[in-house]
Coordinates of C-alpha atoms and ligand atoms in Angstrom, one line a residue:
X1 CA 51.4 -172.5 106.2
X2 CA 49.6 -169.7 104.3
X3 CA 52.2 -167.2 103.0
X4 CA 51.2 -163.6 104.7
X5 CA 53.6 -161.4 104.3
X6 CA 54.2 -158.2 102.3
X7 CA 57.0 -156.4 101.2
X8 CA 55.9 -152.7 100.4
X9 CA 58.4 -150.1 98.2
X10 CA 58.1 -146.6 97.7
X11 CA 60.5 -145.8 95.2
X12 CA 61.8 -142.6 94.6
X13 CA 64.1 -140.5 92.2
X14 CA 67.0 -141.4 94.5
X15 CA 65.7 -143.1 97.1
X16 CA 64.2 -146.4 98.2
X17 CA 61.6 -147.0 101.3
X18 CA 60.6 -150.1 102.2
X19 CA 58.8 -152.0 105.0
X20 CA 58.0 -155.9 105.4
X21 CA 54.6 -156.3 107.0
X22 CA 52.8 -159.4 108.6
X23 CA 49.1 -159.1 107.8
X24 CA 47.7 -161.4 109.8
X25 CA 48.0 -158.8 112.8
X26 CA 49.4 -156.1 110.3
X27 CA 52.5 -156.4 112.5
X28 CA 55.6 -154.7 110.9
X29 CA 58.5 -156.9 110.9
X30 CA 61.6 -154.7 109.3
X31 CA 61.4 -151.0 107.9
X32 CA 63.7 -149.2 106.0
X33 CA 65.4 -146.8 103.6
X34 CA 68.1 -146.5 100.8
X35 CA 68.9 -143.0 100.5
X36 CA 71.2 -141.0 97.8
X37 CA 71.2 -143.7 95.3
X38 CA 73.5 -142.8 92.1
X39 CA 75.6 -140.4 94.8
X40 CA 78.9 -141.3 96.2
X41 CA 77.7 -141.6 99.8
X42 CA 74.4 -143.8 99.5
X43 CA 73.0 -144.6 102.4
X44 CA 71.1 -147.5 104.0
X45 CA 69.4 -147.9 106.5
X46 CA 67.6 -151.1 108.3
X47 CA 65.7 -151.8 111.1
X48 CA 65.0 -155.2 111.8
X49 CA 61.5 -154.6 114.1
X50 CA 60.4 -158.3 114.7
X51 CA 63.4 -158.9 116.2
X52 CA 63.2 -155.4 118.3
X53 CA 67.2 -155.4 116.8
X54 CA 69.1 -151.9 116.8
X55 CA 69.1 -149.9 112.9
X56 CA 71.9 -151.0 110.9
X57 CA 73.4 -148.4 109.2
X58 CA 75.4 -148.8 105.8
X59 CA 77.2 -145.8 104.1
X60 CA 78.6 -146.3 100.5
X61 CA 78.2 -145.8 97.3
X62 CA 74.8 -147.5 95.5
X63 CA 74.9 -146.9 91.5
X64 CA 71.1 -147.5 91.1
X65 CA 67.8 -148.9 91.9
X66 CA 68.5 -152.5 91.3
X67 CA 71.5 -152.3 93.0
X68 CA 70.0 -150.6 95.9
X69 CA 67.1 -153.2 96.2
X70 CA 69.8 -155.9 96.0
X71 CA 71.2 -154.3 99.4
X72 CA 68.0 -154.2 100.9
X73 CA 67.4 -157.9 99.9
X74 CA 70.3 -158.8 101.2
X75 CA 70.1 -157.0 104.8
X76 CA 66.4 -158.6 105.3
X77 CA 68.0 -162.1 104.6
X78 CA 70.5 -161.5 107.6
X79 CA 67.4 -161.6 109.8
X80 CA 65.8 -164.7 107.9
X81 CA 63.2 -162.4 106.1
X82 CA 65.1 -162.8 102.8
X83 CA 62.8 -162.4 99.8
X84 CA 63.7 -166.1 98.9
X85 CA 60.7 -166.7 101.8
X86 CA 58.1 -169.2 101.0
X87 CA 56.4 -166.8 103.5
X88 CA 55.9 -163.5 101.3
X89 CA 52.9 -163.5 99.6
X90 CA 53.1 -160.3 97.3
X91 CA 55.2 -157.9 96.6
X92 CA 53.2 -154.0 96.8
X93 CA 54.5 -151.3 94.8
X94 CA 53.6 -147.4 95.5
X95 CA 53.6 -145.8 92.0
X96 CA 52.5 -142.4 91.8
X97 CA 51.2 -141.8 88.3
X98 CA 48.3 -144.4 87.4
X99 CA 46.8 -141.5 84.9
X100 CA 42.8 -142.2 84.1
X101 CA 43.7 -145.8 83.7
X102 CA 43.9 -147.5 86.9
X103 CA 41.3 -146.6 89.2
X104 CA 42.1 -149.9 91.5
X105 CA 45.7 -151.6 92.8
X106 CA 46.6 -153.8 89.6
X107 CA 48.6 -157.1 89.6
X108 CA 51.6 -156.5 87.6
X109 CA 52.1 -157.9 83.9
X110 CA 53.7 -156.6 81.1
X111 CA 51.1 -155.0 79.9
X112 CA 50.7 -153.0 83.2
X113 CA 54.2 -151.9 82.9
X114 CA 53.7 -150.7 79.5
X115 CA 50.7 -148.6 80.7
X116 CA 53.4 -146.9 83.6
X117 CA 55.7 -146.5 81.3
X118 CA 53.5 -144.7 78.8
X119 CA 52.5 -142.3 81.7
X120 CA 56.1 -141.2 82.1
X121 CA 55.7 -137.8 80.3
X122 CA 53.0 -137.0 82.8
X123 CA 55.3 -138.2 86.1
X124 CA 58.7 -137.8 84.4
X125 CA 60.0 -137.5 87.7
X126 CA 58.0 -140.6 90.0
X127 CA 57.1 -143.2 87.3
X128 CA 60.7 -143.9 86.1
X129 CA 62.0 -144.9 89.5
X130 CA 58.6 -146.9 90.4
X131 CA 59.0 -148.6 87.0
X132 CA 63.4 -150.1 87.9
X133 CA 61.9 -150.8 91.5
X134 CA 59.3 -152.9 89.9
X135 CA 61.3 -154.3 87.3
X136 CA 64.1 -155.2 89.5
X137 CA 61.7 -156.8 92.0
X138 CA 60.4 -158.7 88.9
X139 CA 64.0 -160.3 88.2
X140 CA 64.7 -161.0 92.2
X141 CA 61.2 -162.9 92.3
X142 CA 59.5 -163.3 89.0
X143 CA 56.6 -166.4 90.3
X144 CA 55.5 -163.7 93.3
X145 CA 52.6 -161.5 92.4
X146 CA 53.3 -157.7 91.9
X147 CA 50.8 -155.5 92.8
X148 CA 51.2 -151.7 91.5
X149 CA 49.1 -149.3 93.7
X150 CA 48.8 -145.5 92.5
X151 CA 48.7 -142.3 94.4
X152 CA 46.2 -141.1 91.9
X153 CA 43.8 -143.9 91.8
X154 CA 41.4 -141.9 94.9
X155 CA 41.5 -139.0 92.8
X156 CA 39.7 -140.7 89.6
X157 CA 36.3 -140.1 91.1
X158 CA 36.3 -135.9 91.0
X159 CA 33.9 -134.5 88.5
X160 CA 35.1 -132.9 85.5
X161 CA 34.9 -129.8 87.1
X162 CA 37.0 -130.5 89.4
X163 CA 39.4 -132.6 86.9
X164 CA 39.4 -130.2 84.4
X165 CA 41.8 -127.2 83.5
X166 CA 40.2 -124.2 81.7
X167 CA 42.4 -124.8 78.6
X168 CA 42.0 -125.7 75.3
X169 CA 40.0 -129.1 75.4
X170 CA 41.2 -130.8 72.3
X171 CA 45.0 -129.8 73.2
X172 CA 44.4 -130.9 76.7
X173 CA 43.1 -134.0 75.4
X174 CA 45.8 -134.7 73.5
X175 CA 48.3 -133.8 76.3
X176 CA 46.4 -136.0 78.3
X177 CA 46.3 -132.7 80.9
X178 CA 43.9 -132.5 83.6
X179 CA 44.1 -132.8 87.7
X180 CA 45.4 -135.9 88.5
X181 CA 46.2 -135.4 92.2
X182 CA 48.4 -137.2 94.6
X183 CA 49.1 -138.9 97.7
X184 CA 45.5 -140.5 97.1
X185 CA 46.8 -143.7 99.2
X186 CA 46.8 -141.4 102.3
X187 CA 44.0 -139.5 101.8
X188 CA 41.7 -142.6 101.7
X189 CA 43.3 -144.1 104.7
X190 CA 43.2 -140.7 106.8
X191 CA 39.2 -140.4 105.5
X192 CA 38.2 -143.4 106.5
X193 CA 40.5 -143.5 109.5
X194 CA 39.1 -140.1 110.5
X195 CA 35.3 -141.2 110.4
X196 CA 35.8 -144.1 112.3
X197 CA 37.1 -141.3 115.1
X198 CA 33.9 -139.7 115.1
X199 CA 32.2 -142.9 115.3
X200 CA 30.7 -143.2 111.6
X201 CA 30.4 -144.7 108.2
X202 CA 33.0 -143.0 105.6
X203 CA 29.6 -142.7 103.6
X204 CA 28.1 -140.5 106.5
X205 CA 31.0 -137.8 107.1
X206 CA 32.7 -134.8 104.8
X207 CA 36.4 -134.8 105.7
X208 CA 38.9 -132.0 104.4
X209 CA 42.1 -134.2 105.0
X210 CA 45.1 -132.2 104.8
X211 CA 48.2 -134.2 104.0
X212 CA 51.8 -132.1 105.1
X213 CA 54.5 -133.8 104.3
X214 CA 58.1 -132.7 102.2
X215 CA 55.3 -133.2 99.5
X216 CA 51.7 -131.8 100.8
X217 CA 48.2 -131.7 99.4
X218 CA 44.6 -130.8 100.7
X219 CA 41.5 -133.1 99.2
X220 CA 37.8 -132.8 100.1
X221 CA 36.2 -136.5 100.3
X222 CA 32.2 -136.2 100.2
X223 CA 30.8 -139.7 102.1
X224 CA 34.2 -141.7 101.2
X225 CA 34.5 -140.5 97.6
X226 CA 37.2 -137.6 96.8
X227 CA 35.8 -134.7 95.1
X228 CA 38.6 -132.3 94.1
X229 CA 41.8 -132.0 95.4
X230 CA 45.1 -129.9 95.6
X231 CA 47.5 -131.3 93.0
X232 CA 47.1 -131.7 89.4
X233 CA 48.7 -132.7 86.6
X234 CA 51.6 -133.2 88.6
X235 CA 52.9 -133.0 92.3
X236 CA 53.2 -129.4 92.0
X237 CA 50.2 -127.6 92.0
X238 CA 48.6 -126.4 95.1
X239 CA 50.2 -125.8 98.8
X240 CA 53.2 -124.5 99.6
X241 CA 55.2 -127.7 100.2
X242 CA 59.2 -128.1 101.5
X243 CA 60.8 -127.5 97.9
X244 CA 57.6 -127.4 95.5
X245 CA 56.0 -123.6 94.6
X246 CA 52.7 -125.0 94.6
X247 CA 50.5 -122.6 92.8
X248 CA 52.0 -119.5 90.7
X249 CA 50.8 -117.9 88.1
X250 CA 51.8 -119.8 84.9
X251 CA 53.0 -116.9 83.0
X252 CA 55.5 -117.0 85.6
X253 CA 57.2 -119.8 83.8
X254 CA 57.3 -117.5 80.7
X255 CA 58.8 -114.9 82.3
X256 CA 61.6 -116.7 83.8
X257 CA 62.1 -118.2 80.1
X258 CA 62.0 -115.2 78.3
X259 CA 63.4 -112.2 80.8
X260 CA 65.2 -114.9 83.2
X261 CA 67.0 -116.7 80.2
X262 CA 66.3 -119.9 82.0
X263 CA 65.6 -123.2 79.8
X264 CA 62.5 -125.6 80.4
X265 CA 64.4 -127.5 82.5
X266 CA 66.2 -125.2 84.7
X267 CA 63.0 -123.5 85.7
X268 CA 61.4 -127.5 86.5
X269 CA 64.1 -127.8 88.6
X270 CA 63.4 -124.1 90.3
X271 CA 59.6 -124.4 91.0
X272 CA 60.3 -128.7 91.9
X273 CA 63.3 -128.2 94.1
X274 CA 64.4 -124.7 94.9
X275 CA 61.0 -123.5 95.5
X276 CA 58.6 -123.5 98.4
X277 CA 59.9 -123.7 102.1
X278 CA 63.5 -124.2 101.4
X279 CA 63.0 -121.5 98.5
X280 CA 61.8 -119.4 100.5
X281 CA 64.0 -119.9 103.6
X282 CA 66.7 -122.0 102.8
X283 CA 65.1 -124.7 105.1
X284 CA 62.3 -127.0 104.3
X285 CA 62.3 -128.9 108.0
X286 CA 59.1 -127.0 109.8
X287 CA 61.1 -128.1 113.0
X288 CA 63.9 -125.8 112.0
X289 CA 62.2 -123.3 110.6
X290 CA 59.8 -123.1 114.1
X291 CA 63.1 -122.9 115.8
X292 CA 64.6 -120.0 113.3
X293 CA 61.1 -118.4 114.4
X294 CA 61.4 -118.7 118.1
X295 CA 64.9 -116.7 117.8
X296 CA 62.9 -114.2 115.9
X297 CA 64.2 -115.2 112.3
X298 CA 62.0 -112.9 109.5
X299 CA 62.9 -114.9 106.6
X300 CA 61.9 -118.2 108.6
X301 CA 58.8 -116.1 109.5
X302 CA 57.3 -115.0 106.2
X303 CA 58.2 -118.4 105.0
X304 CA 55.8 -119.9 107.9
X305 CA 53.4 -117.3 106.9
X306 CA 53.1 -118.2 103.4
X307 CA 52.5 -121.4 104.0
X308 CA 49.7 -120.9 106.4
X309 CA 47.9 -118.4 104.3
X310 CA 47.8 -120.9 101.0
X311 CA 46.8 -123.7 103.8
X312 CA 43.5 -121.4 104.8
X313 CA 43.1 -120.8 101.4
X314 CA 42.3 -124.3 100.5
X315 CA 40.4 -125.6 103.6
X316 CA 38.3 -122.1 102.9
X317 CA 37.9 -123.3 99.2
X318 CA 37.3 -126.8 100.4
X319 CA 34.4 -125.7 103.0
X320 CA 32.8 -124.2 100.0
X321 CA 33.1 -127.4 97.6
X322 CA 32.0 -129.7 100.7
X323 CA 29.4 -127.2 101.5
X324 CA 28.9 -129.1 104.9
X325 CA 32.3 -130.4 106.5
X326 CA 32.2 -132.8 109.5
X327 CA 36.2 -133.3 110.1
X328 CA 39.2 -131.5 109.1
X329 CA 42.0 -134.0 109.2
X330 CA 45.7 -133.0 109.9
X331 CA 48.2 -135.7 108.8
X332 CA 52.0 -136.6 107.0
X333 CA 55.1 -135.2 109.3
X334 CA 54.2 -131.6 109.4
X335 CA 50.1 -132.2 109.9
X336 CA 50.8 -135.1 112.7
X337 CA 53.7 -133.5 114.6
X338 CA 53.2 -129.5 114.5
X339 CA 51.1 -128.0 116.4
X340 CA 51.8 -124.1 115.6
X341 CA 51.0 -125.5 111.9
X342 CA 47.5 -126.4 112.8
X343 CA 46.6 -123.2 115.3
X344 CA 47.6 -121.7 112.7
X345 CA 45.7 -122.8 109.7
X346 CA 42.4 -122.7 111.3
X347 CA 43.1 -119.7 113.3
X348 CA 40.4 -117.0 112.6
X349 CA 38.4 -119.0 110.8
X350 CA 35.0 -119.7 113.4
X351 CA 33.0 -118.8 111.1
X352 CA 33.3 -121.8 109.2
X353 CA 32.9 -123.5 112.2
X354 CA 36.6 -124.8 112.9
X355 CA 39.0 -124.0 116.1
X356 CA 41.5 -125.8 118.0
X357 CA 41.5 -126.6 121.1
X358 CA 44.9 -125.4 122.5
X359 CA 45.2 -128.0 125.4
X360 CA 44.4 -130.6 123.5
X361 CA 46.5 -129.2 120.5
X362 CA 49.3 -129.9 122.3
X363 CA 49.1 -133.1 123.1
X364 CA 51.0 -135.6 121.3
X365 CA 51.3 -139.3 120.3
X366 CA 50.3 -141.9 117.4
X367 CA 46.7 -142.7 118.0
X368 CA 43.6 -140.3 115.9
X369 CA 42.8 -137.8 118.1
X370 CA 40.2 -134.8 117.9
X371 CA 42.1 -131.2 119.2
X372 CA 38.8 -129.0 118.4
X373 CA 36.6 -127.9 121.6
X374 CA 34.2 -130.1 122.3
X375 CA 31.4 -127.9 121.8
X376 CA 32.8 -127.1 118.0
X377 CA 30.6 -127.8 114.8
X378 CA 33.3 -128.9 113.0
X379 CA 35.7 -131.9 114.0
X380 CA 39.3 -131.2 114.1
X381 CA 41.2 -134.1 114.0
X382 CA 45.2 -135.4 114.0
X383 CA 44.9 -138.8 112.0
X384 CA 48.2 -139.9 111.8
X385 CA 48.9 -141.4 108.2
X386 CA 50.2 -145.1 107.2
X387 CA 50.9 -145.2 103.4
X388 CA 52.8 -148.8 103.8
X389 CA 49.7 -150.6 105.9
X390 CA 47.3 -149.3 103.5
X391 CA 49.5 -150.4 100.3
X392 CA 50.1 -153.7 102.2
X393 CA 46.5 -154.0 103.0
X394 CA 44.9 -153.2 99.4
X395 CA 48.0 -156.2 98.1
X396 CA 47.2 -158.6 100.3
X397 CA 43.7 -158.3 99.5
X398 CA 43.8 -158.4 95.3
X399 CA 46.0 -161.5 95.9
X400 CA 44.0 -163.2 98.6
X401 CA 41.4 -162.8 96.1
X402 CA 42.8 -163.9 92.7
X403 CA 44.0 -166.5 94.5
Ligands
LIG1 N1 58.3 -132.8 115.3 C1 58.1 -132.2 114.1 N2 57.6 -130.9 114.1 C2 57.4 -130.2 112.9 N3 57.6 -130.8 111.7 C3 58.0 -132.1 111.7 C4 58.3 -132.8 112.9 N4 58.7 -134.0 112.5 C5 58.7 -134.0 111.1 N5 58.3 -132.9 110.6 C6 58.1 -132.4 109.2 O1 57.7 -133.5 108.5 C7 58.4 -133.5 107.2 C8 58.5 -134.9 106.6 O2 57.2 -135.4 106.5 P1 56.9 -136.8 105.9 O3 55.4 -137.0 105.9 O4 57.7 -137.9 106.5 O5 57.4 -136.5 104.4 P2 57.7 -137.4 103.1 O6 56.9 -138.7 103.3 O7 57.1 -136.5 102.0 O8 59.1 -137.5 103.1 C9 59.8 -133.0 107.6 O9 60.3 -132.3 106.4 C10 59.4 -131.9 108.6 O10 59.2 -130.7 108.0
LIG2 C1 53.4 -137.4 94.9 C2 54.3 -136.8 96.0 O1 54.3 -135.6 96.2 O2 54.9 -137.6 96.8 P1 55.9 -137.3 97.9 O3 55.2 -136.5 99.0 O4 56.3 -138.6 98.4 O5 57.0 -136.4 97.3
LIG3 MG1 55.1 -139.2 102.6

């Protein structure tokens, strides 16, 4: 017996998602998440899918990663998919900063780690928590392979000009500050996922994928190969996300220090956590804030608005760097399940070619589907998203091979 299966984690600051997949059919056989860690009321919960079991739900309090991936270790063992298994083959880790360094998924060895680590001033907030969910994984399994696979590795092919902020170069340099960008997992799975919907090579088709999650970010991929794209430095640049500001003027930042009295980290915490949807309205679910809308909520409203207008802004921006754009791509929670989102974003915008369909707009379910008229020059397209296939998929793979 050939081992097959993968255990995928997504660490976060305070949480922990996880799914164990079977890639011979790329069957999923448990899913889950530890939420809250370092809180009083951690949560966990588990949902054993091979054996079509009910969620088990755990409330209590987890101190930290290790312990928290302890717990999850432990409830995949009370279905016999303990990570003792001679059948896991790998163990893939989402980590979100991989800086100009790794380009690729990596199999994890010290020196790997090192190179995370050293990336923490530029992901103080994702690369810690990646680096104890790796660590502790490490300790729990040390003879299985590791395989580290970065949100920013499908961004290392934009040009400079794309990459580059107009600042400084040798400080820049030094700082090791240029565009980055994020969720670059997703936005090569949706692009490749989305020209196989119009029937075609990746090579062949121009895809503005538009990523909307709690986190959200726009990229334009010319013929497979990402060419600029919303984030930067860090997760905060570009669209309005659920409690990101996504762009403001810098000097904002100096204002609020020097007028607004508020320290370095204070104003972080503003633009990372208080900012953007929830900010703005004191929600960041697009559900509740469509239902604050429908009982004719303003502050719910302008908040939707705001959000729309920076969303046109970038497909408009991205026509132009495309030049000629085959699909625009809707994907993540918002992009896959609202549909007043995406009439909205490409409302009034037929001169670029785009509109929705508003029959077909509405329809909903899990498979890629095209809601643009059939007669439309442009493809407009829901692609739902699978960060943990793809992470599985690209480990599996690198071990298979250096096997
Ligand atoms: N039915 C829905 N209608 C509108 N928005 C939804 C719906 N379901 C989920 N969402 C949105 O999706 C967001 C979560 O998206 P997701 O991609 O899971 O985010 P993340 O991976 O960043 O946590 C929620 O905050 C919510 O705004
Ligand atoms: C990088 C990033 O923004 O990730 P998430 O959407 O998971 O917060
Ligand atoms: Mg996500």
């Amino acid at each position: 017996m050939t081992a097959s299966r993968v255990l995928v984690l997504n660490s976060g600051s305070s949480s922990v998602k996880y799914q164990l997949l079977d890639m011979r059919d790329n069957s999923r056989l448990a899913a889950g998440l530890v939420e809250r860690i370092g809180e009083r009321t951690s949560r966990l919960k588990h949902t054993p899918l091979a054996a079509g079991g009910e969620a088990r739900e755990w409330n209590g309090p987890i101190a930290d990663h290790d312990a928290a991936l302890k717990a999850v270790a432990e409830e995949l063992a009370k279905d016999g998919l303990g990570l003792d298994s001679p059948e896991l083959a790998a163990i893939g880790h989402r980590v979100v900063h991989g800086g100009q360094t790794f380009t690729r998924p990596t199999v994890i060895d010290d020196a790997v780690l090192a190179e995370i680590e050293r990336l923490i001033p530029v992901a103080p907030l994702h690369n810690p928590a990646n680096l104890t969910g790796i660590r502790t994984a490490r300790a729990l399994r040390p003879d299985l392979p590791q395989v580290a696979v970065f949100d920013t590795a499908f961004h290392t092919t934009m040009p400079e000009s794309a990459a580059r902020y107009a600042i400084d170069v040798e400080t820049a340099d030094a700082h090791r500050i240029r565009r980055y960008g994020f969720h670059g997992t997703s936005h090569a799975y949706v692009s490749r996922a989305t020209a196989e919907l119009l029937g075609k090579a990746p090579e062949e088709v121009n895809v503005i994928v538009l990523h909307l999650g709690n986190g959200a970010s726009a990229s334009a991929v010319r013929g497979g190969v990402c060419v600029d794209t919303s984030m930067g430095l860090t997760p905060l640049e570009g669209l309005v996300m659920g409690t990101r500001s996504g762009d403001t003027d810098p000097a904002v930042i100096f204002h609020l220090a020097r007028v607004g009295n508020m320290s370095i980290d204070e104003i972080d915490t503003l633009l990372n956590k208080k900012s953007g949807l929830i900010g703005l309205c004191g929600d960041n679910d697009m559900r509740e804030i469509r239902r604050r809308i429908d009982e004719g909520d303003a502050r719910a409203e302008l908040a939707f608005d705001i959000y729309i207008h920076r969303l046109k802004k970038y497909i408009g921006a991205y026509c132009a760097v495309l030049g000629r754009v085959d699909a625009v791509a809707f994907t993540a929670g918002v992009g896959e399940n609202s549909a007043e989102v995406r009439a909205a974003a490409v409302a009034g915008l037929e001169t670029l070619g785009l509109a929705v369909d508003d029959a077909l707009n509405a329809v909903r379910g899990d498979e890629p589907r095209l809601i643009s008229p059939p007669d439309a020059r442009v493809a407009v397209a829901v692609v739902p998203t699978d960060e943990e296939l793809e992470i599985a998929t690209q480990t599996y793979a690198l071990v298979e091979r250096t096997n």
